[in-house]
Coordinates of C-alpha atoms in Angstrom, one line a residue:
M131 CA 0.0 0.0 0.0
K132 CA 2.3 2.7 -1.2
Y133 CA 2.9 5.0 -4.1
A134 CA 5.2 3.8 -6.8
K135 CA 8.7 4.3 -5.5
R136 CA 9.5 7.9 -6.3
Q137 CA 12.0 10.6 -5.9
L138 CA 11.4 13.1 -8.7
A139 CA 8.1 11.4 -9.3
I140 CA 6.6 12.4 -6.0
L141 CA 5.2 15.7 -7.1
P142 CA 3.1 14.3 -9.9
T143 CA 1.7 11.6 -7.6
A144 CA 0.9 14.2 -5.0
L145 CA -0.9 16.3 -7.5
L146 CA -2.8 13.3 -8.7
L147 CA -4.0 12.6 -5.2
A148 CA -4.9 16.2 -4.7
L149 CA -7.2 16.0 -7.7
S150 CA -8.8 12.8 -6.2
V151 CA -9.2 14.4 -2.8
G152 CA -10.3 11.9 -0.2
C153 CA -12.1 5.1 8.6
S154 CA -12.0 5.9 8.2
S155 CA -10.7 5.8 8.2
S156 CA -9.8 5.6 7.4
G157 CA -12.4 8.8 7.3
S158 CA -11.6 9.0 11.0
N159 CA -12.5 11.7 13.4
T160 CA -9.1 13.3 13.1
N161 CA -9.6 17.1 13.5
A162 CA -8.4 20.2 15.2
G163 CA -6.0 23.1 15.5
I164 CA -4.9 25.7 17.9
V165 CA -2.5 27.1 15.3
P166 CA -3.7 28.6 12.0
T167 CA -4.7 25.6 9.8
Q168 CA -3.4 25.2 6.3
T169 CA -6.1 25.8 3.7
G170 CA -4.1 26.1 0.6
S171 CA -1.7 23.7 -1.2
E172 CA 1.3 24.7 0.9
P173 CA 3.0 22.1 3.1
A174 CA 2.7 22.3 6.9
P175 CA 4.4 25.4 8.4
S176 CA 8.1 25.1 9.4
K177 CA 8.5 24.4 13.0
D178 CA 10.3 26.1 15.9
T179 CA 13.4 24.1 16.5
G180 CA 14.2 25.8 19.8
D181 CA 15.9 29.1 20.4
K182 CA 18.8 30.0 22.7
G183 CA 18.1 31.5 26.0
T184 CA 19.7 34.7 27.2
A185 CA 22.4 32.8 29.0
G186 CA 23.2 30.7 25.9
T187 CA 21.3 27.7 27.1
A188 CA 18.8 25.9 24.8
A189 CA 15.1 26.9 25.3
K190 CA 12.3 24.3 25.2
K191 CA 12.3 22.0 22.2
T192 CA 9.0 22.2 20.2
I193 CA 7.7 18.9 19.0
T194 CA 5.2 19.4 16.2
I195 CA 2.4 17.0 15.4
T196 CA 0.7 17.2 12.0
Y197 CA -2.7 15.7 11.3
R198 CA -5.8 16.3 9.3
D199 CA -8.4 19.0 10.5
D200 CA -11.6 18.2 8.7
G201 CA -13.2 21.5 9.7
A202 CA -13.9 20.8 13.4
G203 CA -11.2 23.1 14.7
E204 CA -10.8 23.2 18.4
K205 CA -13.8 20.8 18.8
G206 CA -11.8 18.1 17.0
T207 CA -11.0 14.9 18.8
L208 CA -7.3 14.9 18.1
Y209 CA -6.9 18.5 19.0
K210 CA -8.5 18.1 22.4
W211 CA -6.6 14.8 23.0
I212 CA -3.2 16.3 22.1
K213 CA -3.8 19.3 24.4
D214 CA -5.0 17.1 27.2
I215 CA -2.1 14.6 27.2
S216 CA 0.5 17.4 26.4
S217 CA -0.5 19.1 29.7
Q218 CA 0.3 15.9 31.5
Y219 CA 3.5 15.0 29.7
P220 CA 6.3 14.8 32.3
N221 CA 9.1 16.2 30.2
K222 CA 8.7 20.0 30.7
D223 CA 11.7 20.8 28.5
V224 CA 9.5 19.9 25.5
E225 CA 6.5 21.8 24.2
I226 CA 4.0 19.9 22.1
K227 CA 2.5 21.9 19.3
P228 CA -0.4 20.8 17.0
T229 CA 0.2 21.8 13.4
P230 CA -3.0 20.6 11.6
I231 CA -3.6 20.7 7.9
Q232 CA -7.2 21.6 7.0
A233 CA -8.1 19.5 4.0
S234 CA -10.3 16.8 2.6
E235 CA -9.1 13.3 3.2
G236 CA -7.4 12.8 -0.2
D237 CA -6.0 16.3 -0.2
Y238 CA -4.4 15.7 3.2
F239 CA -2.3 12.8 1.8
A240 CA -1.0 15.0 -1.0
K241 CA -0.1 17.9 1.3
I242 CA 1.6 15.5 3.7
A243 CA 3.7 14.1 0.9
L244 CA 4.9 17.6 0.1
A245 CA 5.5 18.5 3.7
L246 CA 7.5 15.4 4.4
K247 CA 10.0 16.1 1.7
S248 CA 11.9 18.8 3.5
K249 CA 13.5 19.4 6.9
D250 CA 12.0 22.9 6.8
T251 CA 8.4 21.6 6.6
A252 CA 8.4 18.1 8.0
P253 CA 6.8 17.8 11.4
D254 CA 8.3 15.7 14.2
I255 CA 5.3 13.4 14.4
V256 CA 2.8 12.8 11.6
T257 CA -0.5 10.9 11.7
E258 CA -0.5 8.2 8.9
D259 CA -3.4 6.4 7.5
T260 CA -2.1 2.9 7.5
F261 CA -3.0 2.4 3.9
M262 CA -0.5 5.2 3.0
L263 CA 2.2 4.2 5.4
N264 CA 3.9 1.7 2.9
S265 CA 4.0 4.3 0.2
D266 CA 5.5 7.0 2.4
A267 CA 8.0 4.6 3.8
S268 CA 9.2 3.4 0.4
A269 CA 9.6 7.0 -0.7
G270 CA 12.0 7.5 2.2
F271 CA 9.6 9.9 4.1
L272 CA 9.4 7.9 7.3
E273 CA 11.9 6.7 9.9
P274 CA 11.9 3.0 10.8
I275 CA 11.4 2.5 14.5
D276 CA 12.3 -1.2 14.9
D277 CA 15.4 -0.4 17.1
R278 CA 13.3 1.9 19.3
L279 CA 10.6 -0.7 19.7
K280 CA 13.0 -3.1 21.2
G281 CA 13.2 -1.0 24.3
W282 CA 9.4 -0.5 24.7
E283 CA 7.8 -3.1 26.8
D284 CA 4.3 -2.3 25.7
W285 CA 5.1 -3.4 22.2
S286 CA 6.6 -6.8 23.1
N287 CA 4.4 -7.9 26.1
G288 CA 1.1 -8.4 24.2
S289 CA -0.4 -5.0 25.0
F290 CA -0.9 -4.4 21.3
I291 CA -3.1 -6.7 19.3
E292 CA -0.6 -8.7 17.1
A293 CA -2.7 -8.4 13.9
M294 CA -2.8 -4.7 14.2
K295 CA 1.0 -4.5 13.9
K296 CA 0.8 -5.6 10.3
G297 CA -0.8 -2.3 9.3
V298 CA 2.4 -0.4 10.3
T299 CA 4.9 -2.9 8.8
A300 CA 6.0 -1.9 5.3
S301 CA 7.0 -4.3 2.5
D302 CA 10.6 -4.2 3.6
G303 CA 9.6 -5.8 6.9
K304 CA 10.3 -2.7 9.0
V305 CA 7.9 -0.9 11.3
Y306 CA 7.2 2.7 10.5
G307 CA 4.7 3.8 13.1
V308 CA 2.6 2.9 16.2
P309 CA -1.1 2.3 15.5
Y310 CA -3.6 4.1 17.7
N311 CA -7.0 3.0 16.3
T312 CA -8.7 0.7 13.9
D313 CA -12.3 0.6 12.6
S314 CA -15.0 -1.3 10.9
R315 CA -17.9 -0.4 8.6
G316 CA -21.5 -1.1 8.3
L317 CA -25.0 0.4 7.9
W318 CA -26.0 3.0 10.4
Y319 CA -29.8 3.5 10.5
N320 CA -32.4 5.6 12.2
K321 CA -34.7 3.4 14.3
E322 CA -37.3 6.1 14.6
I323 CA -37.6 6.5 10.8
F324 CA -37.7 2.7 10.4
K325 CA -40.5 2.4 12.9
K326 CA -42.5 5.2 11.2
V327 CA -42.4 3.4 7.8
G328 CA -43.0 -0.1 9.2
L329 CA -39.4 -1.4 9.0
P330 CA -37.9 -3.5 11.9
E331 CA -36.0 -1.5 14.5
D332 CA -33.6 -4.5 14.8
W333 CA -32.8 -4.4 11.1
N334 CA -30.4 -7.0 9.8
P335 CA -30.5 -7.1 6.0
K336 CA -29.3 -10.4 4.4
T337 CA -28.8 -9.2 0.8
W338 CA -28.3 -6.0 -1.2
D339 CA -31.9 -6.4 -2.5
E340 CA -33.1 -6.1 1.1
V341 CA -31.1 -2.9 1.5
L342 CA -32.5 -1.4 -1.6
S343 CA -36.0 -2.5 -0.6
A344 CA -35.7 -0.7 2.7
A345 CA -34.5 2.5 0.9
R346 CA -37.4 2.3 -1.5
I347 CA -40.0 2.0 1.3
I348 CA -38.4 4.9 3.1
K349 CA -38.5 7.1 0.0
E350 CA -42.2 6.2 -0.5
K351 CA -43.3 6.7 3.1
A352 CA -40.9 8.9 5.1
G353 CA -41.4 12.1 3.2
S354 CA -39.3 14.1 0.8
D355 CA -37.1 15.7 3.5
V356 CA -35.6 12.3 4.5
V357 CA -32.7 10.8 2.5
P358 CA -33.2 7.0 2.2
I359 CA -29.5 6.0 2.0
W360 CA -26.2 7.9 1.9
M361 CA -22.9 6.6 0.5
N362 CA -19.8 8.5 -0.4
L363 CA -19.9 8.9 -4.2
G364 CA -17.4 11.6 -5.2
K365 CA -13.8 12.2 -5.9
A366 CA -13.9 14.9 -3.2
T367 CA -14.4 12.3 -0.4
G368 CA -11.4 10.4 -1.8
E369 CA -10.5 7.2 0.1
A370 CA -13.9 7.2 1.9
T371 CA -15.5 6.7 -1.6
S372 CA -13.0 4.0 -2.4
M373 CA -13.2 2.1 0.8
Q374 CA -16.5 2.8 2.4
T375 CA -18.6 2.6 -0.7
Y376 CA -16.9 0.8 -3.6
E377 CA -14.8 -1.7 -1.8
M378 CA -17.5 -2.6 0.7
L379 CA -19.6 -3.4 -2.4
L380 CA -17.0 -5.1 -4.4
Y381 CA -15.8 -7.3 -1.6
G382 CA -19.4 -8.2 -0.8
T383 CA -19.6 -9.8 -4.2
G384 CA -16.7 -12.1 -3.4
E385 CA -14.4 -10.3 -5.7
R386 CA -11.2 -8.4 -4.7
L387 CA -9.2 -5.5 -6.1
Y388 CA -6.0 -7.6 -6.3
D389 CA -5.6 -11.3 -7.0
D390 CA -3.0 -12.6 -4.6
A391 CA -2.5 -15.9 -6.5
S392 CA -1.6 -14.3 -9.9
K393 CA -0.3 -11.1 -8.3
K394 CA -2.4 -9.1 -10.7
W395 CA -4.9 -6.3 -10.4
I396 CA -8.4 -7.3 -11.4
V397 CA -9.6 -4.8 -14.0
K398 CA -12.7 -6.6 -15.3
S399 CA -15.1 -8.9 -13.5
Q400 CA -18.8 -9.5 -12.7
G401 CA -18.1 -8.2 -9.2
I402 CA -17.1 -4.8 -10.6
N403 CA -20.2 -4.7 -12.7
D404 CA -22.5 -5.7 -9.8
A405 CA -20.9 -3.0 -7.4
L406 CA -21.4 -0.3 -10.0
T407 CA -25.0 -1.5 -10.8
F408 CA -25.9 -1.0 -7.1
I409 CA -24.5 2.5 -7.1
E410 CA -26.3 3.2 -10.4
T411 CA -29.6 2.0 -8.9
I412 CA -29.2 4.3 -5.9
T413 CA -28.7 7.3 -8.1
K414 CA -31.2 6.5 -10.9
E415 CA -34.0 5.9 -8.4
K416 CA -33.0 9.0 -6.4
L417 CA -32.6 7.0 -3.2
G418 CA -29.5 9.0 -2.2
P419 CA -28.8 12.6 -1.3
P420 CA -28.7 15.4 -3.9
L421 CA -25.5 15.4 -5.9
S422 CA -24.7 18.9 -4.7
K423 CA -24.5 17.4 -1.1
V424 CA -22.6 14.2 -1.9
L425 CA -20.0 15.3 -4.4
N426 CA -18.1 17.7 -2.2
G427 CA -15.3 17.2 0.4
Q428 CA -17.7 17.8 3.3
A429 CA -20.2 15.2 2.3
G430 CA -19.3 12.8 5.1
N431 CA -19.6 15.5 7.7
T432 CA -22.9 16.6 6.3
A433 CA -24.3 13.1 6.6
T434 CA -22.9 12.4 10.0
R435 CA -23.1 15.7 11.8
E436 CA -26.2 17.2 10.2
Y437 CA -28.5 14.7 8.5
L438 CA -28.4 11.8 10.9
P439 CA -28.9 13.9 14.2
K440 CA -31.7 15.9 12.6
G441 CA -33.6 12.8 11.5
K442 CA -33.1 13.6 7.8
L443 CA -31.2 10.4 6.9
A444 CA -32.4 6.9 7.3
I445 CA -29.4 4.7 6.3
S446 CA -25.7 5.6 6.1
L447 CA -23.0 3.3 4.9
D448 CA -20.1 4.5 7.1
G449 CA -17.6 3.7 9.8
S450 CA -17.6 2.7 13.4
W451 CA -16.2 6.0 14.5
I452 CA -19.4 7.9 13.8
P453 CA -20.6 8.0 17.4
G454 CA -17.5 10.0 18.4
N455 CA -19.3 13.1 16.9
Y456 CA -22.2 12.7 19.2
L457 CA -20.5 12.6 22.6
E458 CA -20.6 15.5 25.0
G459 CA -18.1 18.0 23.7
G460 CA -18.0 16.4 20.3
T461 CA -18.5 18.2 17.0
S462 CA -22.3 17.4 17.0
P463 CA -23.5 16.4 20.5
W464 CA -26.5 14.2 20.3
P465 CA -27.2 12.4 23.6
E466 CA -30.0 10.3 22.1
Y467 CA -27.8 8.7 19.5
K468 CA -27.4 5.5 21.4
D469 CA -31.2 4.9 21.4
V470 CA -32.0 6.3 18.0
L471 CA -29.3 4.7 15.9
G472 CA -28.7 1.0 15.0
F473 CA -25.6 -0.4 13.3
A474 CA -26.4 -3.3 11.0
P475 CA -23.8 -5.4 9.2
M476 CA -23.4 -4.8 5.5
P477 CA -24.6 -7.9 3.8
T478 CA -22.9 -9.7 1.0
S479 CA -24.5 -9.2 -2.4
K480 CA -26.7 -12.3 -2.3
G481 CA -26.3 -13.4 1.2
Q482 CA -23.4 -15.8 0.3
A483 CA -20.8 -16.7 2.9
P484 CA -19.6 -15.2 5.2
G485 CA -22.9 -13.3 5.1
S486 CA -21.6 -9.8 5.9
I487 CA -18.5 -7.8 5.0
T488 CA -16.5 -5.0 6.5
L489 CA -13.3 -3.2 5.5
A490 CA -10.9 -2.3 8.3
G491 CA -8.3 0.4 8.4
G492 CA -6.7 2.6 11.0
W493 CA -4.2 5.4 11.8
A494 CA -0.7 5.5 13.3
L495 CA 1.8 8.0 14.7
S496 CA 5.0 8.0 12.7
I497 CA 8.3 9.9 12.8
P498 CA 9.3 11.5 9.5
S499 CA 12.8 11.0 8.2
N500 CA 13.2 14.7 8.1
A501 CA 12.0 15.3 11.6
Q502 CA 14.4 17.4 13.7
H503 CA 13.7 16.0 17.1
K504 CA 13.4 12.2 16.6
D505 CA 14.3 11.1 20.1
E506 CA 11.9 13.5 21.7
A507 CA 9.2 12.6 19.2
W508 CA 9.6 8.9 20.1
D509 CA 9.5 9.6 23.8
F510 CA 6.2 11.5 23.3
I511 CA 4.7 8.7 21.1
K512 CA 5.3 6.2 23.8
F513 CA 3.6 8.4 26.4
A514 CA 0.7 9.3 24.0
L515 CA 0.0 5.7 23.1
N516 CA 0.3 4.1 26.5
K517 CA -2.8 2.3 27.8
E518 CA -4.4 5.3 29.6
N519 CA -3.9 7.8 26.8
T520 CA -4.9 5.4 24.0
E521 CA -8.1 4.6 25.9
K522 CA -8.9 8.3 26.2
L523 CA -8.5 8.7 22.5
V524 CA -10.6 5.8 21.3
I525 CA -13.4 6.5 23.7
S526 CA -13.6 10.1 22.7
S527 CA -13.4 9.4 19.0
G528 CA -15.6 6.3 18.8
N529 CA -12.9 4.2 17.2
I530 CA -11.9 0.7 17.9
T531 CA -8.8 0.1 20.0
V532 CA -5.6 -1.6 18.8
R533 CA -4.5 -2.4 22.4
A534 CA -5.6 -5.7 23.9
D535 CA -5.5 -4.3 27.4
V536 CA -7.8 -1.4 26.5
A537 CA -10.2 -3.8 24.8
K538 CA -10.8 -5.5 28.1
D539 CA -11.3 -2.3 30.2
P540 CA -14.9 -1.7 31.4
E541 CA -14.7 2.0 30.4
Y542 CA -14.1 0.9 26.8
T543 CA -16.5 -2.0 26.7
K544 CA -19.4 0.0 28.1
M545 CA -19.3 2.5 25.2
P546 CA -22.4 2.0 22.9
F547 CA -21.6 0.1 19.7
N548 CA -18.0 -0.8 20.6
E549 CA -18.8 -4.4 21.1
I550 CA -20.7 -4.8 17.8
S551 CA -18.2 -2.7 15.9
T552 CA -15.4 -5.0 17.1
D553 CA -17.5 -8.1 16.3
Y554 CA -17.7 -7.0 12.7
L555 CA -13.9 -7.3 12.4
K556 CA -14.3 -11.1 12.3
N557 CA -15.2 -10.8 8.6
A558 CA -12.8 -7.9 8.0
E559 CA -11.0 -7.4 4.7
F560 CA -8.1 -5.0 4.1
R561 CA -6.9 -2.9 1.2
P562 CA -4.2 -4.4 -1.0
A563 CA -0.7 -4.0 0.4
Q564 CA 0.6 -3.0 -3.0
D565 CA 2.6 0.0 -4.3
K566 CA 0.0 1.0 -6.8
Y567 CA -3.0 1.0 -4.6
P568 CA -3.2 4.8 -4.0
E569 CA -3.2 5.3 -7.8
V570 CA -5.8 2.6 -8.3
S571 CA -7.9 4.2 -5.6
T572 CA -7.9 7.4 -7.5
Q573 CA -9.4 5.6 -10.5
I574 CA -12.0 4.0 -8.3
Q575 CA -13.2 7.4 -7.1
T576 CA -13.4 8.7 -10.7
M577 CA -15.3 5.6 -11.8
V578 CA -17.8 5.9 -8.9
E579 CA -18.4 9.6 -9.4
S580 CA -18.9 9.1 -13.1
V581 CA -21.7 6.5 -12.4
A582 CA -23.2 8.8 -9.8
T583 CA -23.4 11.6 -12.3
G584 CA -25.0 9.6 -15.1
T585 CA -22.4 7.6 -16.9
K586 CA -23.5 4.1 -17.7
S587 CA -21.9 1.6 -15.3
A588 CA -20.6 -0.4 -18.3
D589 CA -18.9 2.6 -19.8
A590 CA -17.4 3.6 -16.4
A591 CA -16.1 0.1 -15.8
G592 CA -14.5 0.1 -19.3
K593 CA -12.7 3.3 -18.6
Y594 CA -11.6 2.0 -15.2
A595 CA -10.1 -1.1 -16.8
Q596 CA -8.1 1.1 -19.3
D597 CA -6.8 3.5 -16.7
V598 CA -5.8 0.8 -14.2
T599 CA -4.1 -1.2 -16.9
R600 CA -2.1 1.8 -17.9
I601 CA -1.1 2.4 -14.3
V602 CA -0.1 -1.2 -13.3
G603 CA 1.0 -2.4 -16.8
Q604 CA -0.7 -4.9 -19.1
D605 CA 1.2 -7.9 -17.6
N606 CA -0.2 -7.0 -14.1
A607 CA -3.8 -6.6 -15.1
L608 CA -6.3 -9.5 -15.0
E609 CA -9.7 -9.8 -16.7
K610 CA -12.1 -12.4 -15.2

């Protein structure tokens, strides 16, 4: 899961991603900013490396942490978490400074790629979506931390779930970050709307047809101000469109993006056709939101923070982190969410085994190769991602923990939806750990948006096949 290896090629790739703009994230609830956020295409601001005091002694060292601000500002989960744990950090010779980048999900990746290139702009710590970690590591942007991990007991004593370590291990076998959350995906639905139109409040659809049937009933009976179903459909929502919409559908057909046996990218298949037909049905029958709402970078926030809490959305294909918005002090406080919302598994297309599907992702804290205070950055990462501080973050954000000790803690297990979100991971799939994935993902977003805006699914699939074949090479493309 990395860009093609690049030196001089990094700028075109970054610009390509910028055009694609996209749990989690991982569409995760990663927001914030006490310092002015970046709203243009510039990399993160250069950091204060520590001035000399009047007596010639070094002043405090400033450790910068860069992450994505999705518009939540000081209400953002990551901002509040960083400020909280920074105030408790025992090393008072170090100042922890948030340096957020305000951007859509895909645009964040492009801006980070630019920022990491230079010692003048690279932060000391960067939040990495684990699907991008391989690409940034292969480009030489991240520092391997294997030697540092040898001295950290938490890493070796079983505190971290072993499977979650794979997400921060690059293709060279080295570790390039410490994970702090993971996630699952499914169908959030409004029980009150379901009851009103005669649908079961304990909804558990077994096939795609049952999902479509529910959406059609809602459209007919709930009124014109209620959107039956919302999925990310645009290039502006980037990886959320690729992962939460298309790949949830594609993998639900039994197909995959990449064939491990032949080591080739699947560019034509019945699964691709079926996934696009589902999207085409949603848009043709007007079961989704207006295109003006869904084809912009704030579409996910609109669905989660506005439409769901206001009873204007019945079904949302989205991630396990959604409840983090509704907690006290969150971006959209909604105390009733735990009673109003349900979280159903996304069924496979025809109910075939294993019956449901989810995609899992997650985020990590990494040290850039061009960071100026690597030792101090590592010391803070260990503090930030200890049991207590990790638990604070996942509880406030609504994400799933990567630490086995947190997963057993009553404060974590009592959170609404945590148990069911974790249970969905038993059928979890992951994005291909291949260099070309980010470029293929960009083509997925283009294909999905073209179908959403009226292109026939067959034509969109044909264009996708051509573009992906061009990217990966004819010898690495597979038609089924």
